[in-house]
Amino acid sequence: MKKRIFLCLAVGLSAGCQNPSFMSSGNSLDVPQHEAARHGNLVLRLKWPETPTQRLQAMPVAARTAVLTVTSSTGDTVATRTVSREASTAVSVSLDLKPGNDYTVSAEVSDQSGTVIATGKSLPFSVIRQRVSTVDLTLAPLISLVAGTGANTYGGDGGPAASAQLFLPQGLAVDENGNLFIADTSNHAIRRVNSQGIITTLAGTTIRASTAPALGDNGLPTEVALRSPTSVAVAHNGDLLIADSQAIRIVPALNGDRYGQKLTGGRLHTLLVDSSLGGPIPSSVVVDRSGNIFYAESFRIQMVTPAGSRSVVAGVGATSKGAGPDGPAKESQLNVPEGMLLDPSGNLLFVERGNHRVRLLCRNSGTNFGIPMASGSVYTIAGKGVATTDPVTLGDGKDALEATLNAPRGLALDTQGNLYIADWGNQRIRRMSPDRRISTIAGTGSRSTSAATDLGDGAAALEATFANPTGLALMNDMLFIADTSNHRVRRVPL
């Protein structure tokens, strides 16, 4: 579980942080006794925004270094300090400032690679003789580019991902080695960005497969055509799963008999094709720790076991007429389920895009997001089932069941139980806390135009624009976002 990290700046006579909610150990500045009357005490509290109701944590978990700059009313820099910390440790420092008015403090926070991930600036404050002043500085997480130049074409393999080209990327996945996988949908390829930021193609020729019989089983993945892949997943054993429009495909990590086939490691195989799916095409795929594969079709969700048996786990195969009620999963009417993920308990979360909701298929009875649930039933956990683009009625700061989503597409879940939602039609990334409070963490709600070159990268995530964000993935306290119609992948620190 992530720990909250507090960084406080104590100015003048302070021997550390004066606020009891902060760690009090630190390095204090020795001030001669005869100087005491000339100085005051300042405690600076750096805060990390969590919800509009201002329940705050102090720093992003990914933060390692903060550069603090104190400026006078004339604009002159009067003090600077760089403080560093290891993960899950607190830092306290002291500075010596003369009494005065209209000081400001700014902060620039970087992760361990040196990338700036948050900035902030305080309101003007005063330093008063022999008094303690407390200044709050709320940091703004910054959004940054990971992959894609915005050109809707193919290219850049072997070089930095930020200089490569993507074409309508959708699904994202990560593995334990720091690799990011991208379903590069209209390039008909699966791309990988390694931990050094270099992009390569893992599967697909960039030529669209014409028909399912021409899928090319048991071939080298980069010599086999794909057909508009929309989702990608990495199993715990290293298998790569692909929802490939007409089929579920697999690139197994090792040789072996699984899913009713003899699989060859490193080769591309087809597990299910369109005819065996009964018509609807798969839009999303995930795999659990036991190797069970779940895939979403237009109106239902199915499971394939490692032995190769297939069964429906949710949906009757017909679209719902309006937002249907909670209840037994196999009796539910679903309207375009996709964006699936599995939580640590094995429950299956998914968006119901056609009904503007997020739902949970309970596989282990218990309470999730404050709702008592029974195994085998489906529950709505976010969204009223009515779309809106009116920012006044989005419901930020309220119970997620009273919030409005607009054709949500992707989900991600962090280790604290916060759920992240790619609110596709509202051009935002939303966050729902374990007690169902919902907020916006990125996006203004305005859609980027096709000609836009300034999407807000390098600035506050809440000031960024998106064009239909779809897939989400979490890695190293960073949320990765497939900004589909901007042909990019971007990230926001958590």
Short mmCIF file of C-alpha atoms in Angstrom, two decimals:
data_model
loop_
_atom_site.label_atom_id
_atom_site.label_comp_id
_atom_site.label_asym_id
_atom_site.label_seq_id
_atom_site.Cartn_x
_atom_site.Cartn_y
_atom_site.Cartn_z
CA MET A 1 0.00 0.00 0.00
CA LYS A 2 1.29 3.47 -0.85
CA LYS A 3 2.33 5.68 2.05
CA ARG A 4 1.65 9.37 2.16
CA ILE A 5 4.78 11.49 1.97
CA PHE A 6 5.03 14.85 3.70
CA LEU A 7 7.54 17.57 2.90
CA CYS A 8 7.61 20.65 5.09
CA LEU A 9 9.78 23.74 4.93
CA ALA A 10 10.47 25.45 8.23
CA VAL A 11 11.83 29.00 8.15
CA GLY A 12 13.68 30.91 10.88
CA LEU A 13 13.84 29.51 14.39
CA SER A 14 11.96 26.30 13.66
CA ALA A 15 13.65 23.03 14.50
CA GLY A 16 11.30 21.20 12.18
CA CYS A 17 7.64 21.14 11.30
CA GLN A 18 5.29 22.80 13.72
CA ASN A 19 2.14 21.13 12.44
CA PRO A 20 1.53 17.85 14.30
CA SER A 21 0.38 16.13 11.09
CA PHE A 22 3.94 16.33 9.79
CA MET A 23 7.09 14.53 10.78
CA SER A 24 9.01 16.78 13.17
CA SER A 25 12.58 15.56 12.70
CA GLY A 26 14.82 17.53 10.36
CA ASN A 27 17.72 19.93 9.98
CA SER A 28 17.20 23.33 11.59
CA LEU A 29 19.12 26.49 10.88
CA ASP A 30 21.05 27.80 13.89
CA VAL A 31 20.11 31.43 14.50
CA PRO A 32 22.09 33.43 17.10
CA GLN A 33 20.06 34.40 20.16
CA HIS A 34 20.46 38.15 19.52
CA GLU A 35 18.97 37.64 16.06
CA ALA A 36 15.82 35.99 17.40
CA ALA A 37 13.76 39.17 17.50
CA ARG A 38 14.49 39.79 13.85
CA HIS A 39 13.08 36.51 12.57
CA GLY A 40 9.82 34.63 12.38
CA ASN A 41 8.86 31.00 11.79
CA LEU A 42 7.33 29.64 8.61
CA VAL A 43 5.92 26.21 7.95
CA LEU A 44 5.30 25.37 4.30
CA ARG A 45 2.97 22.46 3.55
CA LEU A 46 3.19 21.00 0.06
CA LYS A 47 -0.07 19.29 -0.82
CA TRP A 48 -1.05 16.91 -3.58
CA PRO A 49 -4.64 17.30 -4.82
CA GLU A 50 -6.79 14.22 -4.36
CA THR A 51 -10.42 15.29 -4.67
CA PRO A 52 -12.29 18.59 -4.99
CA THR A 53 -13.25 18.24 -1.34
CA GLN A 54 -9.57 18.81 -0.51
CA ARG A 55 -8.80 15.56 1.21
CA LEU A 56 -5.13 15.84 0.50
CA GLN A 57 -1.89 13.94 0.52
CA ALA A 58 1.28 15.97 0.60
CA MET A 59 3.33 14.70 -2.33
CA PRO A 60 2.98 12.40 -5.32
CA VAL A 61 4.32 8.96 -4.56
CA ALA A 62 6.63 9.23 -7.57
CA ALA A 63 8.30 12.41 -6.25
CA ARG A 64 11.97 12.28 -5.26
CA THR A 65 13.27 15.87 -5.45
CA ALA A 66 11.70 19.27 -4.81
CA VAL A 67 13.36 22.55 -5.73
CA LEU A 68 11.97 25.32 -3.52
CA THR A 69 12.38 28.99 -4.39
CA VAL A 70 11.41 31.93 -2.15
CA THR A 71 10.78 35.23 -3.97
CA SER A 72 10.38 38.70 -2.46
CA SER A 73 7.74 41.28 -3.35
CA THR A 74 10.19 42.86 -5.82
CA GLY A 75 10.56 39.60 -7.71
CA ASP A 76 14.05 38.89 -6.40
CA THR A 77 14.99 35.34 -5.40
CA VAL A 78 15.92 35.48 -1.73
CA ALA A 79 16.38 31.77 -1.02
CA THR A 80 16.45 28.41 -2.78
CA ARG A 81 16.71 24.90 -1.46
CA THR A 82 16.73 21.49 -3.09
CA VAL A 83 15.48 18.64 -0.93
CA SER A 84 15.51 14.96 -1.78
CA ARG A 85 14.02 11.88 -0.25
CA GLU A 86 13.80 8.18 -0.75
CA ALA A 87 10.41 6.58 -1.15
CA SER A 88 8.26 6.63 1.98
CA THR A 89 10.44 9.02 3.96
CA ALA A 90 9.73 12.52 5.24
CA VAL A 91 11.91 15.57 4.75
CA SER A 92 12.18 18.74 6.84
CA VAL A 93 14.46 21.72 6.15
CA SER A 94 14.89 25.27 7.49
CA LEU A 95 15.60 28.60 5.84
CA ASP A 96 16.40 32.00 7.33
CA LEU A 97 14.19 34.87 6.08
CA LYS A 98 13.94 38.41 7.34
CA PRO A 99 10.49 39.69 8.28
CA GLY A 100 8.61 41.15 5.35
CA ASN A 101 5.47 41.10 3.23
CA ASP A 102 4.46 39.49 -0.07
CA TYR A 103 6.92 36.62 -0.10
CA THR A 104 5.98 33.69 -2.35
CA VAL A 105 7.32 30.15 -2.52
CA SER A 106 7.35 28.03 -5.67
CA ALA A 107 8.07 24.33 -5.93
CA GLU A 108 9.23 22.15 -8.80
CA VAL A 109 8.97 18.43 -8.07
CA SER A 110 10.81 15.74 -10.04
CA ASP A 111 10.77 11.94 -10.09
CA GLN A 112 13.86 9.78 -9.78
CA SER A 113 14.66 10.17 -13.49
CA GLY A 114 14.76 13.95 -13.11
CA THR A 115 11.52 14.54 -14.99
CA VAL A 116 9.45 17.39 -13.55
CA ILE A 117 6.07 15.92 -12.59
CA ALA A 118 4.48 18.72 -10.56
CA THR A 119 4.78 22.45 -9.90
CA GLY A 120 3.13 24.93 -7.59
CA LYS A 121 3.28 28.47 -6.28
CA SER A 122 1.96 29.80 -3.00
CA LEU A 123 -0.12 32.89 -2.46
CA PRO A 124 1.78 35.90 -1.08
CA PHE A 125 2.57 35.60 2.62
CA SER A 126 4.34 37.54 5.34
CA VAL A 127 7.13 36.61 7.73
CA ILE A 128 6.47 38.20 11.12
CA ARG A 129 8.91 38.54 14.00
CA GLN A 130 8.67 35.81 16.62
CA ARG A 131 5.53 34.29 15.08
CA VAL A 132 4.70 31.14 13.19
CA SER A 133 3.12 31.43 9.75
CA THR A 134 1.72 28.46 7.87
CA VAL A 135 1.61 28.50 4.07
CA ASP A 136 -0.15 25.86 1.98
CA LEU A 137 1.06 25.19 -1.54
CA THR A 138 -1.10 22.83 -3.59
CA LEU A 139 0.92 21.15 -6.31
CA ALA A 140 -0.43 20.70 -9.81
CA PRO A 141 0.42 17.33 -11.44
CA LEU A 142 1.81 17.80 -14.95
CA ILE A 143 0.84 15.82 -18.01
CA SER A 144 3.57 14.69 -20.39
CA LEU A 145 3.98 12.93 -23.71
CA VAL A 146 5.04 9.28 -23.82
CA ALA A 147 4.55 8.23 -27.44
CA GLY A 148 3.30 9.65 -30.71
CA THR A 149 3.87 12.90 -32.57
CA GLY A 150 0.21 13.35 -33.46
CA ALA A 151 0.70 12.31 -37.08
CA ASN A 152 -1.72 9.52 -37.99
CA THR A 153 0.78 7.27 -39.69
CA TYR A 154 3.30 4.57 -38.80
CA GLY A 155 6.96 4.99 -37.96
CA GLY A 156 9.71 5.52 -35.43
CA ASP A 157 10.60 1.96 -34.46
CA GLY A 158 13.98 1.70 -32.78
CA GLY A 159 13.91 5.31 -31.59
CA PRO A 160 12.34 7.39 -28.82
CA ALA A 161 8.62 6.70 -28.51
CA ALA A 162 7.85 10.41 -28.28
CA SER A 163 9.21 10.81 -31.83
CA ALA A 164 7.32 7.82 -33.24
CA GLN A 165 3.98 7.77 -35.02
CA LEU A 166 0.79 6.06 -33.85
CA PHE A 167 -2.60 5.83 -35.55
CA LEU A 168 -5.63 5.78 -33.25
CA PRO A 169 -4.05 3.90 -30.31
CA GLN A 170 -6.58 2.34 -27.96
CA GLY A 171 -5.75 -0.42 -25.48
CA LEU A 172 -2.75 -0.23 -23.12
CA ALA A 173 -1.06 -2.77 -20.86
CA VAL A 174 2.13 -2.99 -18.79
CA ASP A 175 4.34 -5.81 -17.58
CA GLU A 176 6.59 -6.31 -14.56
CA ASN A 177 9.70 -5.28 -16.52
CA GLY A 178 8.55 -1.72 -17.12
CA ASN A 179 7.32 -2.26 -20.68
CA LEU A 180 4.26 -0.44 -21.99
CA PHE A 181 2.20 -2.20 -24.68
CA ILE A 182 0.02 -0.24 -27.11
CA ALA A 183 -2.76 -1.54 -29.35
CA ASP A 184 -1.95 0.71 -32.32
CA THR A 185 -5.37 0.13 -33.81
CA SER A 186 -5.29 1.72 -37.26
CA ASN A 187 -1.67 0.71 -37.80
CA HIS A 188 -2.87 -2.88 -37.21
CA ALA A 189 0.03 -3.49 -34.84
CA ILE A 190 1.02 -4.01 -31.22
CA ARG A 191 3.81 -1.63 -30.19
CA ARG A 192 6.03 -1.78 -27.12
CA VAL A 193 7.76 1.07 -25.30
CA ASN A 194 10.55 -0.26 -23.08
CA SER A 195 11.76 1.22 -19.80
CA GLN A 196 14.25 3.39 -21.72
CA GLY A 197 11.46 4.90 -23.83
CA ILE A 198 12.37 3.09 -27.07
CA ILE A 199 9.49 1.89 -29.23
CA THR A 200 9.32 -1.28 -31.33
CA THR A 201 6.63 -3.32 -33.08
CA LEU A 202 5.87 -6.69 -31.48
CA ALA A 203 3.07 -7.95 -33.72
CA GLY A 204 1.44 -7.01 -37.00
CA THR A 205 2.69 -5.95 -40.42
CA THR A 206 0.78 -2.62 -40.44
CA ILE A 207 -1.25 -4.11 -43.31
CA ARG A 208 -4.86 -4.85 -42.37
CA ALA A 209 -5.75 -8.55 -42.42
CA SER A 210 -8.49 -9.11 -44.94
CA THR A 211 -10.37 -12.09 -43.50
CA ALA A 212 -10.16 -14.40 -40.52
CA PRO A 213 -8.99 -17.46 -42.53
CA ALA A 214 -5.94 -15.44 -43.60
CA LEU A 215 -4.81 -14.80 -40.04
CA GLY A 216 -1.55 -16.75 -40.45
CA ASP A 217 -1.31 -18.99 -37.41
CA ASN A 218 2.04 -20.04 -35.94
CA GLY A 219 3.95 -17.34 -37.76
CA LEU A 220 6.39 -14.77 -36.48
CA PRO A 221 4.26 -12.03 -34.89
CA THR A 222 5.71 -9.26 -37.06
CA GLU A 223 5.04 -11.29 -40.21
CA VAL A 224 1.36 -11.90 -39.46
CA ALA A 225 -1.31 -9.35 -40.33
CA LEU A 226 -3.62 -8.06 -37.60
CA ARG A 227 -7.03 -6.47 -38.09
CA SER A 228 -7.58 -3.31 -36.02
CA PRO A 229 -6.48 -4.56 -32.56
CA THR A 230 -8.26 -2.65 -29.81
CA SER A 231 -7.00 -4.27 -26.59
CA VAL A 232 -3.86 -5.94 -25.30
CA ALA A 233 -3.12 -7.79 -22.05
CA VAL A 234 -0.06 -9.41 -20.49
CA ALA A 235 -0.53 -12.60 -18.46
CA HIS A 236 1.50 -13.30 -15.33
CA ASN A 237 3.41 -15.99 -17.23
CA GLY A 238 4.34 -13.49 -19.97
CA ASP A 239 1.74 -14.49 -22.59
CA LEU A 240 0.58 -11.56 -24.72
CA LEU A 241 -3.17 -11.49 -25.47
CA ILE A 242 -4.71 -9.38 -28.24
CA ALA A 243 -8.34 -8.52 -29.00
CA ASP A 244 -7.96 -8.34 -32.75
CA SER A 245 -11.36 -7.29 -34.12
CA GLN A 246 -12.08 -10.68 -35.66
CA ALA A 247 -10.30 -12.87 -33.15
CA ILE A 248 -8.54 -13.37 -29.83
CA ARG A 249 -4.84 -13.80 -30.58
CA ILE A 250 -1.95 -14.92 -28.36
CA VAL A 251 1.83 -14.70 -28.46
CA PRO A 252 2.79 -17.27 -25.82
CA ALA A 253 5.92 -16.74 -23.76
CA LEU A 254 6.74 -20.46 -23.73
CA ASN A 255 5.83 -23.67 -25.55
CA GLY A 256 2.96 -25.65 -24.11
CA ASP A 257 -0.59 -26.99 -24.39
CA ARG A 258 -3.05 -24.28 -23.35
CA TYR A 259 -6.50 -23.12 -24.39
CA GLY A 260 -7.04 -26.31 -26.36
CA GLN A 261 -4.01 -25.75 -28.59
CA LYS A 262 -0.35 -26.64 -28.83
CA LEU A 263 1.33 -23.24 -28.55
CA THR A 264 4.81 -22.33 -29.70
CA GLY A 265 6.60 -19.69 -27.67
CA GLY A 266 7.18 -16.44 -29.52
CA ARG A 267 4.79 -17.30 -32.36
CA LEU A 268 1.37 -15.75 -33.00
CA HIS A 269 -1.65 -18.04 -32.61
CA THR A 270 -5.39 -17.55 -32.98
CA LEU A 271 -7.45 -18.81 -30.05
CA LEU A 272 -10.90 -17.82 -31.28
CA VAL A 273 -12.09 -16.42 -34.57
CA ASP A 274 -15.22 -14.53 -35.50
CA SER A 275 -17.31 -17.56 -36.40
CA SER A 276 -16.69 -19.20 -33.01
CA LEU A 277 -17.68 -15.97 -31.25
CA GLY A 278 -21.14 -16.21 -32.71
CA GLY A 279 -20.88 -12.97 -34.67
CA PRO A 280 -19.91 -10.11 -32.29
CA ILE A 281 -16.28 -9.03 -32.34
CA PRO A 282 -14.09 -8.85 -29.22
CA SER A 283 -13.31 -5.33 -28.01
CA SER A 284 -11.42 -5.99 -24.76
CA VAL A 285 -9.35 -8.79 -23.25
CA VAL A 286 -7.86 -9.48 -19.80
CA VAL A 287 -6.38 -12.57 -18.14
CA ASP A 288 -6.40 -13.55 -14.46
CA ARG A 289 -3.66 -15.15 -12.37
CA SER A 290 -5.00 -18.64 -13.13
CA GLY A 291 -4.77 -18.03 -16.87
CA ASN A 292 -8.50 -17.60 -17.48
CA ILE A 293 -9.07 -15.22 -20.38
CA PHE A 294 -12.03 -12.82 -20.34
CA TYR A 295 -13.13 -11.02 -23.47
CA ALA A 296 -15.94 -8.56 -24.09
CA GLU A 297 -18.21 -8.62 -27.10
CA SER A 298 -20.97 -6.21 -28.02
CA PHE A 299 -23.49 -7.48 -25.46
CA ARG A 300 -21.77 -10.03 -23.22
CA ILE A 301 -18.52 -11.14 -21.56
CA GLN A 302 -17.08 -14.63 -22.03
CA MET A 303 -14.33 -16.65 -20.36
CA VAL A 304 -11.90 -19.18 -21.79
CA THR A 305 -10.14 -21.51 -19.33
CA PRO A 306 -6.58 -22.78 -19.80
CA ALA A 307 -8.15 -26.15 -20.72
CA GLY A 308 -9.95 -24.47 -23.62
CA SER A 309 -13.55 -24.50 -22.37
CA ARG A 310 -15.59 -21.37 -23.06
CA SER A 311 -18.57 -19.95 -21.15
CA VAL A 312 -20.58 -16.76 -20.82
CA VAL A 313 -19.98 -15.01 -17.48
CA ALA A 314 -22.16 -11.92 -18.05
CA GLY A 315 -24.83 -10.83 -20.49
CA VAL A 316 -27.67 -12.55 -22.31
CA GLY A 317 -26.38 -11.58 -25.73
CA ALA A 318 -28.88 -8.76 -26.31
CA THR A 319 -28.46 -5.06 -25.73
CA SER A 320 -30.13 -3.47 -22.76
CA LYS A 321 -32.94 -1.01 -23.36
CA GLY A 322 -31.73 1.66 -21.01
CA ALA A 323 -29.55 1.15 -17.96
CA GLY A 324 -30.55 -2.23 -16.58
CA PRO A 325 -30.67 -3.14 -12.87
CA ASP A 326 -28.04 -4.89 -10.80
CA GLY A 327 -28.46 -8.62 -10.49
CA PRO A 328 -27.36 -12.07 -11.66
CA ALA A 329 -24.64 -11.56 -14.28
CA LYS A 330 -25.86 -14.19 -16.74
CA GLU A 331 -29.33 -12.60 -16.79
CA SER A 332 -28.09 -9.05 -17.34
CA GLN A 333 -28.51 -7.10 -20.55
CA LEU A 334 -25.27 -5.29 -21.37
CA ASN A 335 -24.71 -2.49 -23.83
CA VAL A 336 -21.16 -2.54 -25.24
CA PRO A 337 -19.02 -3.78 -22.33
CA GLU A 338 -15.29 -3.10 -22.70
CA GLY A 339 -12.32 -1.58 -20.85
CA MET A 340 -12.05 -4.57 -18.51
CA LEU A 341 -9.70 -5.06 -15.56
CA LEU A 342 -9.36 -7.54 -12.71
CA ASP A 343 -8.94 -6.32 -9.14
CA PRO A 344 -6.72 -8.09 -6.56
CA SER A 345 -9.71 -10.17 -5.40
CA GLY A 346 -10.41 -11.42 -8.91
CA ASN A 347 -13.52 -9.31 -9.48
CA LEU A 348 -14.02 -8.12 -13.05
CA LEU A 349 -14.57 -4.39 -13.56
CA PHE A 350 -15.70 -3.04 -16.93
CA VAL A 351 -17.32 -0.05 -18.55
CA GLU A 352 -20.72 -0.37 -20.11
CA ARG A 353 -20.08 2.18 -22.81
CA GLY A 354 -23.55 2.19 -24.33
CA ASN A 355 -25.14 2.91 -20.95
CA HIS A 356 -22.49 5.37 -19.70
CA ARG A 357 -21.64 3.37 -16.57
CA VAL A 358 -18.87 1.46 -14.82
CA ARG A 359 -19.88 -1.95 -13.50
CA LEU A 360 -18.39 -4.76 -11.44
CA LEU A 361 -18.90 -8.49 -11.93
CA CYS A 362 -18.44 -9.88 -8.43
CA ARG A 363 -16.53 -13.16 -8.40
CA ASN A 364 -15.83 -13.18 -4.66
CA SER A 365 -18.59 -12.00 -2.33
CA GLY A 366 -17.78 -8.95 -0.24
CA THR A 367 -18.08 -5.18 -0.10
CA ASN A 368 -16.63 -3.22 -2.99
CA PHE A 369 -16.75 0.59 -3.23
CA GLY A 370 -19.10 0.57 -0.27
CA ILE A 371 -21.59 -1.81 -1.91
CA PRO A 372 -22.29 -5.32 -0.48
CA MET A 373 -22.01 -7.74 -3.38
CA ALA A 374 -22.78 -11.38 -4.04
CA SER A 375 -20.65 -13.60 -6.23
CA GLY A 376 -22.06 -14.04 -9.73
CA SER A 377 -23.90 -10.72 -9.87
CA VAL A 378 -23.22 -7.46 -11.71
CA TYR A 379 -23.33 -4.08 -9.92
CA THR A 380 -23.11 -0.48 -11.09
CA ILE A 381 -20.36 1.41 -9.28
CA ALA A 382 -20.23 4.69 -11.24
CA GLY A 383 -22.50 6.63 -13.58
CA LYS A 384 -26.21 7.36 -13.63
CA GLY A 385 -26.65 5.74 -17.04
CA VAL A 386 -27.31 9.06 -18.77
CA ALA A 387 -24.69 10.80 -20.88
CA THR A 388 -23.91 14.48 -20.54
CA THR A 389 -21.24 16.90 -21.65
CA ASP A 390 -22.40 19.66 -19.31
CA PRO A 391 -19.56 20.26 -16.81
CA VAL A 392 -22.03 21.61 -14.26
CA THR A 393 -23.81 18.26 -14.05
CA LEU A 394 -20.82 15.93 -14.14
CA GLY A 395 -21.04 15.36 -10.40
CA ASP A 396 -17.42 15.89 -9.39
CA GLY A 397 -17.03 15.81 -5.61
CA LYS A 398 -20.14 13.67 -5.21
CA ASP A 399 -21.03 9.99 -5.04
CA ALA A 400 -19.98 8.39 -8.34
CA LEU A 401 -23.41 6.76 -8.63
CA GLU A 402 -24.83 10.27 -9.02
CA ALA A 403 -22.17 11.36 -11.51
CA THR A 404 -22.54 11.42 -15.27
CA LEU A 405 -20.13 9.76 -17.68
CA ASN A 406 -20.21 9.91 -21.47
CA ALA A 407 -19.34 6.65 -23.25
CA PRO A 408 -16.49 5.68 -20.88
CA ARG A 409 -13.86 3.45 -22.48
CA GLY A 410 -10.97 2.48 -20.18
CA LEU A 411 -10.23 1.68 -16.53
CA ALA A 412 -7.22 1.43 -14.22
CA LEU A 413 -6.99 0.63 -10.51
CA ASP A 414 -4.21 1.71 -8.15
CA THR A 415 -2.97 -0.04 -5.03
CA GLN A 416 -4.99 2.28 -2.77
CA GLY A 417 -8.22 1.21 -4.46
CA ASN A 418 -8.76 4.38 -6.52
CA LEU A 419 -10.40 3.68 -9.87
CA TYR A 420 -9.46 5.76 -12.92
CA ILE A 421 -11.93 6.16 -15.78
CA ALA A 422 -11.27 7.34 -19.33
CA ASP A 423 -14.41 9.44 -19.77
CA TRP A 424 -14.25 9.31 -23.56
CA GLY A 425 -17.08 11.65 -24.51
CA ASN A 426 -16.39 14.13 -21.71
CA GLN A 427 -12.70 14.40 -22.73
CA ARG A 428 -11.58 13.85 -19.15
CA ILE A 429 -9.86 11.37 -16.89
CA ARG A 430 -11.92 10.80 -13.75
CA ARG A 431 -10.94 9.23 -10.45
CA MET A 432 -13.25 7.41 -8.06
CA SER A 433 -12.05 6.82 -4.51
CA PRO A 434 -12.87 3.61 -2.62
CA ASP A 435 -15.80 5.43 -0.98
CA ARG A 436 -17.10 6.38 -4.47
CA ARG A 437 -16.17 10.09 -4.43
CA ILE A 438 -15.51 11.10 -8.03
CA SER A 439 -13.30 13.87 -9.39
CA THR A 440 -11.54 14.97 -12.56
CA ILE A 441 -7.75 14.64 -12.54
CA ALA A 442 -6.98 15.57 -16.16
CA GLY A 443 -8.68 17.37 -19.01
CA THR A 444 -10.64 20.60 -19.38
CA GLY A 445 -13.59 18.90 -21.06
CA SER A 446 -12.82 20.59 -24.38
CA ARG A 447 -11.89 18.30 -27.25
CA SER A 448 -8.57 18.90 -28.98
CA THR A 449 -8.95 19.88 -32.62
CA SER A 450 -7.26 17.77 -35.27
CA ALA A 451 -4.87 20.62 -36.06
CA ALA A 452 -3.96 21.36 -32.43
CA THR A 453 -0.25 21.29 -31.64
CA ASP A 454 -0.43 22.50 -28.04
CA LEU A 455 -2.37 19.93 -26.02
CA GLY A 456 -0.96 21.09 -22.70
CA ASP A 457 1.96 18.68 -22.33
CA GLY A 458 4.41 19.91 -19.74
CA ALA A 459 1.70 21.86 -17.92
CA ALA A 460 -1.03 21.14 -15.39
CA ALA A 461 -3.02 18.02 -16.26
CA LEU A 462 -6.31 19.77 -15.48
CA GLU A 463 -5.50 22.31 -18.23
CA ALA A 464 -4.76 19.68 -20.89
CA THR A 465 -7.07 18.76 -23.76
CA PHE A 466 -7.85 15.29 -25.07
CA ALA A 467 -9.47 13.89 -28.17
CA ASN A 468 -11.35 10.78 -27.04
CA PRO A 469 -9.14 9.16 -24.37
CA THR A 470 -9.58 5.39 -24.43
CA GLY A 471 -7.16 2.95 -22.79
CA LEU A 472 -5.54 3.39 -19.37
CA ALA A 473 -2.68 1.60 -17.62
CA LEU A 474 -0.77 2.12 -14.36
CA MET A 475 2.96 1.68 -13.86
CA ASN A 476 5.38 3.10 -11.28
CA ASP A 477 2.82 5.53 -9.87
CA MET A 478 2.14 6.92 -13.35
CA LEU A 479 -1.18 6.76 -15.18
CA PHE A 480 -0.76 6.16 -18.92
CA ILE A 481 -3.52 7.40 -21.22
CA ALA A 482 -4.22 6.46 -24.84
CA ASP A 483 -5.27 9.83 -26.28
CA THR A 484 -6.78 8.07 -29.26
CA SER A 485 -7.79 10.74 -31.74
CA ASN A 486 -4.67 12.76 -30.94
CA HIS A 487 -2.62 9.67 -31.92
CA ARG A 488 -0.60 9.85 -28.72
CA VAL A 489 -0.01 8.16 -25.38
CA ARG A 490 0.41 10.53 -22.42
CA ARG A 491 0.98 10.17 -18.69
CA VAL A 492 -0.01 11.81 -15.41
CA PRO A 493 1.73 11.20 -12.03
CA LEU A 494 -0.33 9.93 -9.12
#
